[in-house]
Structures are given as C-alpha cells and as structure tokens.
PDB file of C-alpha atoms in Angstrom:
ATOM      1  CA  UNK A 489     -22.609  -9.871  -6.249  1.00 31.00           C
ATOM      2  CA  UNK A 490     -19.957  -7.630  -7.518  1.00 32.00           C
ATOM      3  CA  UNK A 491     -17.081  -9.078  -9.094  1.00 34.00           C
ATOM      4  CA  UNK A 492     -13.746  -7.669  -9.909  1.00 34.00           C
ATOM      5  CA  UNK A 493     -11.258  -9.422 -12.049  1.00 36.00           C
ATOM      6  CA  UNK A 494      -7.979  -8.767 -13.792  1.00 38.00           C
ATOM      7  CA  UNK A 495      -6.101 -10.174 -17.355  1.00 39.00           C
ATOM      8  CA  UNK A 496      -2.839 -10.387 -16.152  1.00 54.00           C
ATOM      9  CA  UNK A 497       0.209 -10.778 -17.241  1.00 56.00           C
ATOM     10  CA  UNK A 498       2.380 -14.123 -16.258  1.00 52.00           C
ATOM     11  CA  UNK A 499       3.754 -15.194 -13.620  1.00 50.00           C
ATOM     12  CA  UNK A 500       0.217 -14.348 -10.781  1.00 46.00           C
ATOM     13  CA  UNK A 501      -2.768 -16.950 -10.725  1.00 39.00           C
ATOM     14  CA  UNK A 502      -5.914 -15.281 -11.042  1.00 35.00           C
ATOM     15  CA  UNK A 503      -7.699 -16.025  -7.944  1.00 36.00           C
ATOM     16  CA  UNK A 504      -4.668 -14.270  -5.949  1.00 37.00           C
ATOM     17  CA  UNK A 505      -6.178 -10.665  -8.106  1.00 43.00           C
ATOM     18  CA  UNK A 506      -9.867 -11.795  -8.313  1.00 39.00           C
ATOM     19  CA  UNK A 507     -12.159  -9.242  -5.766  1.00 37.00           C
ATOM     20  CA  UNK A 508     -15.693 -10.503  -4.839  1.00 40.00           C
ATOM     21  CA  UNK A 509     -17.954  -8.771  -2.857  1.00 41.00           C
ATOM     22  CA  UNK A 510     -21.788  -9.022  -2.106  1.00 39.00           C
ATOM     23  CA  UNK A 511     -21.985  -5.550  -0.933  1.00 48.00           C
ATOM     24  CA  UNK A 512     -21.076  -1.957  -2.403  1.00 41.00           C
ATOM     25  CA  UNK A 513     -18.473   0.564  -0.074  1.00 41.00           C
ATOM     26  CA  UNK A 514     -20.781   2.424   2.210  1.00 46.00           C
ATOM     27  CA  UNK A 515     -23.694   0.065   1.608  1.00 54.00           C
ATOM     28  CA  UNK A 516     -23.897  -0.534   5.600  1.00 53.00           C
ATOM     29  CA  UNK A 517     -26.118  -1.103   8.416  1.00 49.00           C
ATOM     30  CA  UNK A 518     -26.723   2.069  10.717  1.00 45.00           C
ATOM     31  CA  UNK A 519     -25.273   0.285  13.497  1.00 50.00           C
ATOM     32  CA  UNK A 520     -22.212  -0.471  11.467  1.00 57.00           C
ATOM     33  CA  UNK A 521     -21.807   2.981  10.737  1.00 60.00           C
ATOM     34  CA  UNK A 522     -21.864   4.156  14.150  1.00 57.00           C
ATOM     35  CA  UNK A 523     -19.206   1.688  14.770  1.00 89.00           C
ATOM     36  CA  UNK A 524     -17.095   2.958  12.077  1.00 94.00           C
ATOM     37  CA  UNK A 525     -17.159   6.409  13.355  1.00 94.00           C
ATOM     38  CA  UNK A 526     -15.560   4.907  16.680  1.00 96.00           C
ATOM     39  CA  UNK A 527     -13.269   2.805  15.240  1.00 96.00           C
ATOM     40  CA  UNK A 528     -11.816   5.570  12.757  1.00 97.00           C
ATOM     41  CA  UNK A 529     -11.653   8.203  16.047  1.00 97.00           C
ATOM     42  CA  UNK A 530      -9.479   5.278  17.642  1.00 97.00           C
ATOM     43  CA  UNK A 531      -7.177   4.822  14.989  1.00 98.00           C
ATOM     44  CA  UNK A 532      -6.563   8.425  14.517  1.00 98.00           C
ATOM     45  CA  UNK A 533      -6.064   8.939  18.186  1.00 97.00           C
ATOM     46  CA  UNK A 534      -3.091   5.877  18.015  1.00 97.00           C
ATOM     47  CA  UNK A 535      -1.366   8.580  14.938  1.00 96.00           C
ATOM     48  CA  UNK A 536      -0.353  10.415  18.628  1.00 95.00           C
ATOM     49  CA  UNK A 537       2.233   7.858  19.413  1.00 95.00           C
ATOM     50  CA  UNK A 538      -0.066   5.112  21.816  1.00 96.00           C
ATOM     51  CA  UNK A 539      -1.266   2.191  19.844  1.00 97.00           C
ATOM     52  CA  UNK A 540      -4.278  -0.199  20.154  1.00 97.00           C
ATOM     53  CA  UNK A 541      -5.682  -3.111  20.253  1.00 97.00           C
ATOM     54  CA  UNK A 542      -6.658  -5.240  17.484  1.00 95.00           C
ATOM     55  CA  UNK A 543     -10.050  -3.890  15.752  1.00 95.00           C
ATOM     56  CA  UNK A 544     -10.956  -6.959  13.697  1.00 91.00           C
ATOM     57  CA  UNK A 545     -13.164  -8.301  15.995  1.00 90.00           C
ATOM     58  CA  UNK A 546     -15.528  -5.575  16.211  1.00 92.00           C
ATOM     59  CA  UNK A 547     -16.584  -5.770  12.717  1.00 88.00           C
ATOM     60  CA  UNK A 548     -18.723  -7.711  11.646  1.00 79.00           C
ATOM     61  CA  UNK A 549     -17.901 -11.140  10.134  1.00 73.00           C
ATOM     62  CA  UNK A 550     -14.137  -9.481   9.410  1.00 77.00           C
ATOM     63  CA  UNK A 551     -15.911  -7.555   6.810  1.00 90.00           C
ATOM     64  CA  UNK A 552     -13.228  -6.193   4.888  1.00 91.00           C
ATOM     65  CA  UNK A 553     -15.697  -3.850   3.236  1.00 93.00           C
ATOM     66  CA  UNK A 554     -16.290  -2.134   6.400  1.00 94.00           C
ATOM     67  CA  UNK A 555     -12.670  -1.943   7.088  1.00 96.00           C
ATOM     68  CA  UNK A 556     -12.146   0.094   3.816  1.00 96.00           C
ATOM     69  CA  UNK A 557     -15.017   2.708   5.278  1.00 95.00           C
ATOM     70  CA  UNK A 558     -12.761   2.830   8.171  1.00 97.00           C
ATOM     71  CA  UNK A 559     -10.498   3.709   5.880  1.00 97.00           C
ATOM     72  CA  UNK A 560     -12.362   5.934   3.757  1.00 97.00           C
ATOM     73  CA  UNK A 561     -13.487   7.915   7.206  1.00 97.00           C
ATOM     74  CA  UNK A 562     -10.425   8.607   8.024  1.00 98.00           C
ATOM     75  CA  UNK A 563      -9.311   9.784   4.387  1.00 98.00           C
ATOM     76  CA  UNK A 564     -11.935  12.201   4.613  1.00 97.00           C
ATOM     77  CA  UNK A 565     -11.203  13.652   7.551  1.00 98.00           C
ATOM     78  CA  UNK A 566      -7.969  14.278   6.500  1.00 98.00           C
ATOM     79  CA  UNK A 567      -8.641  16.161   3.349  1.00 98.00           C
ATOM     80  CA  UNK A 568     -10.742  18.496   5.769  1.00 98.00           C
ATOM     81  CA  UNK A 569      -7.812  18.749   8.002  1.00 97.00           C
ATOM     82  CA  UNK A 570      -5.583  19.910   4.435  1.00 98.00           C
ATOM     83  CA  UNK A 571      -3.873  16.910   3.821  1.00 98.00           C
ATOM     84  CA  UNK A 572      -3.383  16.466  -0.481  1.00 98.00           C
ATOM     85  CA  UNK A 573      -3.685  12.755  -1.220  1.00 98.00           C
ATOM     86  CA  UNK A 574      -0.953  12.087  -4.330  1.00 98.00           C
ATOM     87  CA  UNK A 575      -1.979   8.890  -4.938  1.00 98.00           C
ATOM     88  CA  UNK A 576      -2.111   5.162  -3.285  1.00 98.00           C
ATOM     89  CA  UNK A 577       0.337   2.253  -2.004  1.00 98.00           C
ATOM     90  CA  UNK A 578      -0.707  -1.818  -2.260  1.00 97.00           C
ATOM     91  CA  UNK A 579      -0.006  -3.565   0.172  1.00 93.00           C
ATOM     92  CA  UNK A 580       0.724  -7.568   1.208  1.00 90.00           C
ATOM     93  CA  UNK A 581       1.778  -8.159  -2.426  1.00 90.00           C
ATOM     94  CA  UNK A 582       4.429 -10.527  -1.356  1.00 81.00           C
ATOM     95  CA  UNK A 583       4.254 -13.836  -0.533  1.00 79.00           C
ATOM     96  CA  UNK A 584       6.807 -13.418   2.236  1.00 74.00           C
ATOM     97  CA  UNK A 585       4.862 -10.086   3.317  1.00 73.00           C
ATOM     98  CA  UNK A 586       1.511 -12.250   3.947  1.00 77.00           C
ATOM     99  CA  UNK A 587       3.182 -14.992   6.071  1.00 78.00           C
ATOM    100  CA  UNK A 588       5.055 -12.525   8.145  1.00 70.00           C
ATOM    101  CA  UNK A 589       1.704 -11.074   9.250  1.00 70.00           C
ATOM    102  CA  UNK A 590      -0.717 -14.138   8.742  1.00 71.00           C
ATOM    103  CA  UNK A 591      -2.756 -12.454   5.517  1.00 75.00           C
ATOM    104  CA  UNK A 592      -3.734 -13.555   2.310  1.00 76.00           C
ATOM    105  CA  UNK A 593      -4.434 -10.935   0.102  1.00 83.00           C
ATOM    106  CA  UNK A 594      -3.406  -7.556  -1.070  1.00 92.00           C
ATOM    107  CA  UNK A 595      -4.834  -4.200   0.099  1.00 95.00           C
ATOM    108  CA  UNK A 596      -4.854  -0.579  -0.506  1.00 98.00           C
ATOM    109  CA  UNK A 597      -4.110   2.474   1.245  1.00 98.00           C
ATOM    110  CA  UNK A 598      -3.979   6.544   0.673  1.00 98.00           C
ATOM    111  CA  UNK A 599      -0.824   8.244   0.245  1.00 98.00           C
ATOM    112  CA  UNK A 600      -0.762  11.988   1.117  1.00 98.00           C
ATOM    113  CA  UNK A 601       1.957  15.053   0.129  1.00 98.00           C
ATOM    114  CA  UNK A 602       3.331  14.837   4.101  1.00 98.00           C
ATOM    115  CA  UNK A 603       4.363  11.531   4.026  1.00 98.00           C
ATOM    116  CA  UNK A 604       6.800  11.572   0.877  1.00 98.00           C
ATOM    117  CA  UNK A 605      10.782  11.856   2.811  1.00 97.00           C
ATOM    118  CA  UNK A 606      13.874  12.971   0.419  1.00 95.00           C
ATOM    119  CA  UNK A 607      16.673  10.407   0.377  1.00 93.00           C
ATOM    120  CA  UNK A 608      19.333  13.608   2.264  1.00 86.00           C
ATOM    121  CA  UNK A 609      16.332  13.907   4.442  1.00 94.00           C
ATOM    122  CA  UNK A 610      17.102  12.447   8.332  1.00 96.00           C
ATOM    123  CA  UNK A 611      13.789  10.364   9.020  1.00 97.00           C
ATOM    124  CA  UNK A 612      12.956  10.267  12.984  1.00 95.00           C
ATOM    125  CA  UNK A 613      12.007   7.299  13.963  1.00 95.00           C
ATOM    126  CA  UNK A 614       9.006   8.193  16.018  1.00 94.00           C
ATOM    127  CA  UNK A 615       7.749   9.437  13.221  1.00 96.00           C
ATOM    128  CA  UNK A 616       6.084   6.074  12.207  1.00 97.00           C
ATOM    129  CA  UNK A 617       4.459   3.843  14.882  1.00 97.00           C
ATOM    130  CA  UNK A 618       6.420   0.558  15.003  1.00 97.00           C
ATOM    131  CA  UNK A 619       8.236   1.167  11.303  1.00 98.00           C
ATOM    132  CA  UNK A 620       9.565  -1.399   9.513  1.00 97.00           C
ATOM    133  CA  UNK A 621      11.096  -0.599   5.787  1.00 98.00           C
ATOM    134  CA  UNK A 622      10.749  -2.234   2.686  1.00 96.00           C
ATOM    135  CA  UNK A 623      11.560  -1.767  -1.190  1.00 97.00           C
ATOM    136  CA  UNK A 624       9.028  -1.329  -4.142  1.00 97.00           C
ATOM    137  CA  UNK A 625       8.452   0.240  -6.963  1.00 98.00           C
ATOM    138  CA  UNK A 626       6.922   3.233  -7.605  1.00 98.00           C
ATOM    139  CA  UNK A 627       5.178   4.053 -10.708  1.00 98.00           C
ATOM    140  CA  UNK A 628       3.852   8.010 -11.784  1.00 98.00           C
ATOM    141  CA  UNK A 629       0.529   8.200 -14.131  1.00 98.00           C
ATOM    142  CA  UNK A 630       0.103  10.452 -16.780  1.00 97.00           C
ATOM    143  CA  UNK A 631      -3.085   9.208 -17.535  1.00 98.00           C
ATOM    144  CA  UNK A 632      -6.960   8.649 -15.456  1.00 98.00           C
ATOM    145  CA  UNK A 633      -7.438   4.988 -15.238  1.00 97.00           C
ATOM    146  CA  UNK A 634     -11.381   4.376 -14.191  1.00 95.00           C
ATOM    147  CA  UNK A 635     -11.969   1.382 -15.565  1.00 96.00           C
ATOM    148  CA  UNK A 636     -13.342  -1.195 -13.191  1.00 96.00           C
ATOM    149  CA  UNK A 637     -11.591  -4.130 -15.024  1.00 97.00           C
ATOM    150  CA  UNK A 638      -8.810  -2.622 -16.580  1.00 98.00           C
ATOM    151  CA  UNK A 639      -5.519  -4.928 -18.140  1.00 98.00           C
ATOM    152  CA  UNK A 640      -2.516  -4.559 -18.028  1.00 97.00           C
ATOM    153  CA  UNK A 641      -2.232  -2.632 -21.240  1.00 97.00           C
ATOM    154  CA  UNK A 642      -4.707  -0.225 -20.007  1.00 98.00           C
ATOM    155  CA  UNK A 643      -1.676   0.276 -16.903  1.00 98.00           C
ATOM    156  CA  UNK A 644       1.376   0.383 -19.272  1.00 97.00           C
ATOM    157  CA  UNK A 645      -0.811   3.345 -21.216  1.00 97.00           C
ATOM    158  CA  UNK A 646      -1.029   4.983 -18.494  1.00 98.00           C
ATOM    159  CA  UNK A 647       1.922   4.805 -16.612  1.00 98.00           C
ATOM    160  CA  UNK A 648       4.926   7.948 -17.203  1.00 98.00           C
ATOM    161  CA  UNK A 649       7.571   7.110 -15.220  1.00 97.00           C
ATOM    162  CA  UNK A 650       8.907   4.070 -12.222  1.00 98.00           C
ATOM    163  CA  UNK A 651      11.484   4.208 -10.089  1.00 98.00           C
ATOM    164  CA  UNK A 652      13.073   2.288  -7.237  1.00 98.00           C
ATOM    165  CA  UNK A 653      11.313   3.085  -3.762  1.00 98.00           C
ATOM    166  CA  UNK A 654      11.054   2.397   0.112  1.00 98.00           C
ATOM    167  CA  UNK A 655       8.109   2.497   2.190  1.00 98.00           C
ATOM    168  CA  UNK A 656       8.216   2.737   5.683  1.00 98.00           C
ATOM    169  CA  UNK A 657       5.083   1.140   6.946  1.00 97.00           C
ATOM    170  CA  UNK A 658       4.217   1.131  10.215  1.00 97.00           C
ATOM    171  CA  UNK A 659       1.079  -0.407  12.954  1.00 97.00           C
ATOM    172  CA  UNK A 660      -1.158   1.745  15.047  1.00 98.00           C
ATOM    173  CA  UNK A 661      -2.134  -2.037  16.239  1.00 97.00           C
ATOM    174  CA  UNK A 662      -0.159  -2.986  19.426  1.00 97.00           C
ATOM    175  CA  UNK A 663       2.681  -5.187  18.128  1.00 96.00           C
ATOM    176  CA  UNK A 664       1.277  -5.878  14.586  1.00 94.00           C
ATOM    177  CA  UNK A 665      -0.929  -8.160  15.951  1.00 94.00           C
ATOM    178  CA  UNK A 666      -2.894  -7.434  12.361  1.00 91.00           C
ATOM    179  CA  UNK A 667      -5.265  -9.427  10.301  1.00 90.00           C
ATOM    180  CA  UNK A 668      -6.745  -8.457   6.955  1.00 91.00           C
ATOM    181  CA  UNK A 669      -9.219  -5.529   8.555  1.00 94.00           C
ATOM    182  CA  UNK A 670      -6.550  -4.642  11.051  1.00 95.00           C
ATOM    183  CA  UNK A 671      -4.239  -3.044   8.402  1.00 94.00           C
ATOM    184  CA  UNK A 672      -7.360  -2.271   6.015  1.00 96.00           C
ATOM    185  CA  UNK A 673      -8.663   0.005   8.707  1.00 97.00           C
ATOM    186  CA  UNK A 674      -5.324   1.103   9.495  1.00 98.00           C
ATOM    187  CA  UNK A 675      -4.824   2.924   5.998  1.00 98.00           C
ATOM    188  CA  UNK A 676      -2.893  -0.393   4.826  1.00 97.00           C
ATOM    189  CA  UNK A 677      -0.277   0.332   7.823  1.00 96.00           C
ATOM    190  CA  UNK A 678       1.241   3.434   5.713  1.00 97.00           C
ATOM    191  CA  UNK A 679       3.711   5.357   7.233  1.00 98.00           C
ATOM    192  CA  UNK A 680       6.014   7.456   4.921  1.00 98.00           C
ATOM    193  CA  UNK A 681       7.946   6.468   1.717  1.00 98.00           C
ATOM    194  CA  UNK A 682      10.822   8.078  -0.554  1.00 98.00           C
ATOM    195  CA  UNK A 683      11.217   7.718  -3.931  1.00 98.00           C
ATOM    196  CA  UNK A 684      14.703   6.922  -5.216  1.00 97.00           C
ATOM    197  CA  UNK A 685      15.919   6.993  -9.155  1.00 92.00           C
ATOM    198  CA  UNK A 686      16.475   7.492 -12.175  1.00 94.00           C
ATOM    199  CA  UNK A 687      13.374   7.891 -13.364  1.00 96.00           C
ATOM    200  CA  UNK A 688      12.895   5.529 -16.657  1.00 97.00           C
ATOM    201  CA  UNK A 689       9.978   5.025 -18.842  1.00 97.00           C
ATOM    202  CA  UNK A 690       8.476   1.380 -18.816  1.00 96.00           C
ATOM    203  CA  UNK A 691      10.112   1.156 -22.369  1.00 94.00           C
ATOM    204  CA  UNK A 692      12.680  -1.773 -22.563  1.00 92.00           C
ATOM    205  CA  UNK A 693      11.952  -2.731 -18.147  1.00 95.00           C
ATOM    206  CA  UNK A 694      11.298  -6.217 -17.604  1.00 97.00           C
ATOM    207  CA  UNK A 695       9.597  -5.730 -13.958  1.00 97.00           C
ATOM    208  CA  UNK A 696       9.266  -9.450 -12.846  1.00 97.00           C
ATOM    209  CA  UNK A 697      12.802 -10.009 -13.826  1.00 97.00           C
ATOM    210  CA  UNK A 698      13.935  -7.176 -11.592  1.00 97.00           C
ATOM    211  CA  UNK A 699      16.119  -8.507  -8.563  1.00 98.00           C
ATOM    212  CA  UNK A 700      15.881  -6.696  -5.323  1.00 98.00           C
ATOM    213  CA  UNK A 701      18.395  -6.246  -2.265  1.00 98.00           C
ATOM    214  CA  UNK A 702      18.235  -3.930   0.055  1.00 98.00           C
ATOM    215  CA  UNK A 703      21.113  -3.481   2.873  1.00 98.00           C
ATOM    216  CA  UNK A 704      21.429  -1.726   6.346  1.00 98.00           C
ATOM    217  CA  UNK A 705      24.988  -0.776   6.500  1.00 95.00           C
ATOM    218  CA  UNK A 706      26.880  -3.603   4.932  1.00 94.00           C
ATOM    219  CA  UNK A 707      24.699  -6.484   6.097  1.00 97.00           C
ATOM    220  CA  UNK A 708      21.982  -7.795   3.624  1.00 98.00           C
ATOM    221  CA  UNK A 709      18.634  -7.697   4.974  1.00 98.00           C
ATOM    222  CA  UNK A 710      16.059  -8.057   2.524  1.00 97.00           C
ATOM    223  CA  UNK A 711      15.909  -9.533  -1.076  1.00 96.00           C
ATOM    224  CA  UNK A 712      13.403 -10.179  -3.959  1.00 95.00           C
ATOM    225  CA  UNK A 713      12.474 -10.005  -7.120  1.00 96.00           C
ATOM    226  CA  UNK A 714       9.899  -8.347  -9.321  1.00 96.00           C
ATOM    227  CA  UNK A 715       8.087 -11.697  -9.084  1.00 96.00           C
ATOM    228  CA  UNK A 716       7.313 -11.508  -5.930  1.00 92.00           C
ATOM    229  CA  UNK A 717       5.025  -8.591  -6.052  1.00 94.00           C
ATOM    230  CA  UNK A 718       1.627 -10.874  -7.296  1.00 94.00           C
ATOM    231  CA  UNK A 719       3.858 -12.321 -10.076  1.00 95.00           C
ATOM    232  CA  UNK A 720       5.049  -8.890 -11.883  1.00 97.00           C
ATOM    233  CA  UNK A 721       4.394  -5.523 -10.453  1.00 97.00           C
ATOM    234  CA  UNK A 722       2.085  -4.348 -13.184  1.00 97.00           C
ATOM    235  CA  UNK A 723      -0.534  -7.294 -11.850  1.00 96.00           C
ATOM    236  CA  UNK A 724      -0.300  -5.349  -9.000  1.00 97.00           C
ATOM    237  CA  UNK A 725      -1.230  -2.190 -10.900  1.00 98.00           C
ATOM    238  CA  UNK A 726      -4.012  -4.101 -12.374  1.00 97.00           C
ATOM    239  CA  UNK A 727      -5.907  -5.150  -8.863  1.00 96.00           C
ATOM    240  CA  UNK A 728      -5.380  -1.842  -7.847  1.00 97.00           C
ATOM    241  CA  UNK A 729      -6.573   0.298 -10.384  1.00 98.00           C
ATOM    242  CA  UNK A 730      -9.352  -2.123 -10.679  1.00 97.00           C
ATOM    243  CA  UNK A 731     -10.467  -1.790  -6.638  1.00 96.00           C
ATOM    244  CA  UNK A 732     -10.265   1.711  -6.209  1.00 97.00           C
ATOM    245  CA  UNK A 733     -12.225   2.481  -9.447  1.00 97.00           C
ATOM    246  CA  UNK A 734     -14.975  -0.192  -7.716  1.00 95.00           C
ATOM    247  CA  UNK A 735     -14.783   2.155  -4.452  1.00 93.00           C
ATOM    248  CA  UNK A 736     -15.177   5.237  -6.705  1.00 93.00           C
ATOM    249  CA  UNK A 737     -11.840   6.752  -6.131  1.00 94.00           C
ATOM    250  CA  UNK A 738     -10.216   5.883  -9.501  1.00 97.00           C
ATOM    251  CA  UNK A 739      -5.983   6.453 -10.252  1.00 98.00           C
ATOM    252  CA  UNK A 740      -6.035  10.247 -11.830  1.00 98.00           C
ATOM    253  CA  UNK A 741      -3.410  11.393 -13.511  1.00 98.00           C
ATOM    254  CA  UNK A 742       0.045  12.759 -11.617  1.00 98.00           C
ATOM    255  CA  UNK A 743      -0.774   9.578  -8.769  1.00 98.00           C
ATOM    256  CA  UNK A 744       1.995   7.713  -7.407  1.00 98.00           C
ATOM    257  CA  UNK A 745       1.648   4.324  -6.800  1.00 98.00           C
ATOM    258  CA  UNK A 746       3.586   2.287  -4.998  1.00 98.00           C
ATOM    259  CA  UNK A 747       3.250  -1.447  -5.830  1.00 95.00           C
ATOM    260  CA  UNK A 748       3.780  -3.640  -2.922  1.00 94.00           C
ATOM    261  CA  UNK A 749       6.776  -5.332  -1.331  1.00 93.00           C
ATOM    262  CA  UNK A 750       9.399  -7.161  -3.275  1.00 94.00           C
ATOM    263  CA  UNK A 751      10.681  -9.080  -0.434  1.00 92.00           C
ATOM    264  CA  UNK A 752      10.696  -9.443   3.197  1.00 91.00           C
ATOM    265  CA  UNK A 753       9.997  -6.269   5.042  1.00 92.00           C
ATOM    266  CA  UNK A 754      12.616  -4.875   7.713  1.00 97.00           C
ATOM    267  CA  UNK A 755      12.208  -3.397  11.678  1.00 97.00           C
ATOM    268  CA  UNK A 756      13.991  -0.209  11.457  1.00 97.00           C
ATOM    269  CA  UNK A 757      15.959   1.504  14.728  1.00 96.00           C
ATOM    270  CA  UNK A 758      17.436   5.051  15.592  1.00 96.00           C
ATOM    271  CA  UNK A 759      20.845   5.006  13.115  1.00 96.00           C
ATOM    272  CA  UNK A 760      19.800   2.356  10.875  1.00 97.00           C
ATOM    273  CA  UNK A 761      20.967   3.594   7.121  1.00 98.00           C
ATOM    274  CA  UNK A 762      19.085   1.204   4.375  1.00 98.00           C
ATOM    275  CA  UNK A 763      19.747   0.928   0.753  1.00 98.00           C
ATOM    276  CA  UNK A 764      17.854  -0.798  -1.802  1.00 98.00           C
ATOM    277  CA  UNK A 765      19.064  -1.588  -5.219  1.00 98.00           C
ATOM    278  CA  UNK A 766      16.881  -2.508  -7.987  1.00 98.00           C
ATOM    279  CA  UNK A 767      18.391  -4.098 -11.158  1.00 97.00           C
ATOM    280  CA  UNK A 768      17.430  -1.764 -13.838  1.00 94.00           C
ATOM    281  CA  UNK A 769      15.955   0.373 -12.463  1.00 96.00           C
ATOM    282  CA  UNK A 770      18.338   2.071  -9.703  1.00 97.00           C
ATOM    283  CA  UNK A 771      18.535   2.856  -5.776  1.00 98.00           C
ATOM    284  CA  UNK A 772      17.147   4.280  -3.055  1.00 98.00           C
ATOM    285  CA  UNK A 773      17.885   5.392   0.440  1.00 98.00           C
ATOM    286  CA  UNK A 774      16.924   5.944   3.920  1.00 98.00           C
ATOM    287  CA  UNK A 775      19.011   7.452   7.076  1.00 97.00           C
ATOM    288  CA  UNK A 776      16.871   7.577  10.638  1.00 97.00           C
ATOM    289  CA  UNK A 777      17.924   9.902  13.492  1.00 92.00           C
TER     290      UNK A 777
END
C-alpha cells in the first residue's frame, strides 16, 4: 500500500488530500497495457474535433491508476511530437466543480508551451472541444519540489511568483459525460489557459481569503473564494506536488501551476469576453472569435 498524505494548512479536511493506492504507475497487467495503448490512440484522435464516448468502463474496476497511464501515454507521445511541457494544472478542486460533473476528488493534468493564450490574443473557439472557462490561480516555482509528502512550507519555499488566471478546459468525452478516469485519461480535460497579473510574491497574500468573480460582459457568471480551492490554494499545491513526485514526475523549477477552480466553471460561445477579478491579486481576460 502506498500512501500519500499532506500537513495542510486550515480550512481542507485531510481525507479530501489523502492519496492511497495499492499499486505503483505503470505497475499493470499486460492486458491492461494493451488497453491503454487503445484508449490513449482514441483520445488523441477526439484532439481532431469528434469526441467519444465515455472510457471509464473499459478500465478495470475505474482504476484511476490506469487512467493516469492513459495519461502518461499520451504525455509521452507528445514530447516526441515537440510539445515542451511547462508545468501542470489540478483539477476538481472545488466543491462546486465536483458536483457539476459528479466527482469527488482532485486530479492532475500536463500543461504544455502551445496551450498558454495572451490576454490581446483572440481565442477560437474550436480550439478547445466543448470549452468551458474558469478562474484560478497560477503559481511560478523557482525551486524542484520532489518530496513525496511535502507541506505547505516546503510549497511557499518554493513558489516565485502567483497571479490571477483562466483555464479553459474542455471534454474529448461526448457531452462531459465524465467520471473520475474520464477526465484522468483525458489529461484532466485541459484545454488552454492565460495568465493574467501583476505578478506578486506570496509575501503579505492571504489565498483562502481571496474573493473571486469573474464576468462575461456585464453579467456575473462565476464567483468564489480562495476557500474553495481544497480549503486554501496552497493545499492544493500540497496534493499536487505530493502526487506527481509519487508518479515520478516531480514540480522542477520555472513550472506553472495552476491550482484548481475557485468557483463554478462557465460554457463559453463565439463572442463571449470574460473577466475575472481576484482580490489581491489582480485580473485576467479572455476574448473568443
């Protein structure tokens, strides 16, 4: 049994960042493995604009472990293909996030260099599969964090810079019909994000005090707090760190993380314009064609 667990700071109960496993990443049957291979080549074949059908049930026992080597498949073949990963996003941080799509737990995903947008930058829509938007914030590492049960100090050592973001997620699973593997397997239903400002130094921040709202035009469509992200943001930081350092992919130095929802997440149409304001910490902004 491997077991993963976090000290945390207030405000997330420890069961909601606690990991257990009784198997290693990659430590699958052959069979398994041959089923991976299929269900990565699926996946990647949705990134062309068609999506698919729920994968969970071709797994076995909703293994989430196997969904990560999905994951990690895919990753791989990637890098081959040139793309730079830059660092990772969390995912289903938010308690409204998890009962909008029926999960209970956070994941992971990759970030890569092509998926970063500039706020002046016109976003098409079809760009993303199904995108929805939603606010977050980003943090930039100056420093390797591969500990396997690292605290929150450990984080706020290691962390340079935050600043207000928006992800745009998005399904290659026909009408985010998702489950926990689903968007596992799925790259944590990543799509592309932009990173907003000033950038401040953790110095002074209270992140779980942070209020969120994010607009589309004049109309309010999303709010939160810093609270909502497991209890504080850096908890989220902490299960993170901790998981990918378990899968042997630690944070390095110069990764951008972003932490997970801080509310409700948005759809997003041709024209939409969305802003999301951060107390403290600043805005950000996204236009689609």
């Amino acid at each position: 049994m491997v077991e993963v667990s976090a000290f945390l700071v207030r405000g997330a109960s420890a069961d909601v960042l606690t990991f257990k496993s009784d198997k290693v990443a990659g430590d699958l049957p052959m069979n398994t493995q041959a089923d991976i291979g299929e269900i990565a080549d699926r996946i990647r074949a949705a990134y062309r604009g068609t999506s698919i059908a729920p994968i969970r049930s071709e797994l076995p026992d909703l293994d989430v472990d196997a969904a990560y080597s999905v994951q990690q498949r895919n990753t791989a073949f990637w890098e081959k293909e040139g793309r730079r990963v830059v660092g990772s996003k969390i995912g289903l941080t938010s308690r409204a996030v998890q009962k909008q799509l029926g999960v209970d737990r956070p994941d992971f995903g990759m970030l890569f260099a092509d998926m970063i947008v500039g706020e002046d930058e016109l976003v098409a829509v079809g760009r993303v599969l199904q995108p929805k938007i939603e606010a977050e914030v980003a943090f930039v590492l100056d420093r390797d964090i591969d500990l396997e049960t690292p605290t929150v100090a450990d984080i706020i050592r290691a962390v340079a810079y935050v600043m207000p973001a928006l992800e745009i997620v998005g399904s290659r699973i026909t009408n985010w019909d998702i489950g926990i593997v689903d968007t596992v397997a799925d790259n944590a239903s990543s799509g592309l994000f932009v990173l907003g400002g000033p950038v401040r130094r953790l110095d002074g921040l209270d992140l779980r005090a942070m209020q969120m709202r994010m607009t589309r035009g004049e109309e309010i469509v999303s709010q939160g707090s810093g609270a909502a992200c497991l209890g504080n943001p850096l908890n989220a930081m902490v299960w993170l760190a901790g998981e990918v350092a378990r899968r042997k992919r630690p944070l390095r130095a110069g990764d951008v993380v972003l932490s997970g929802a801080l509310g409700p997440m948005v759809p997003v149409s041709t024209g939409d314009v969305f802003e999301a304001t951060i107390t403290g910490l600043g805005s950000v902004s996204a236009r689609f064609a």
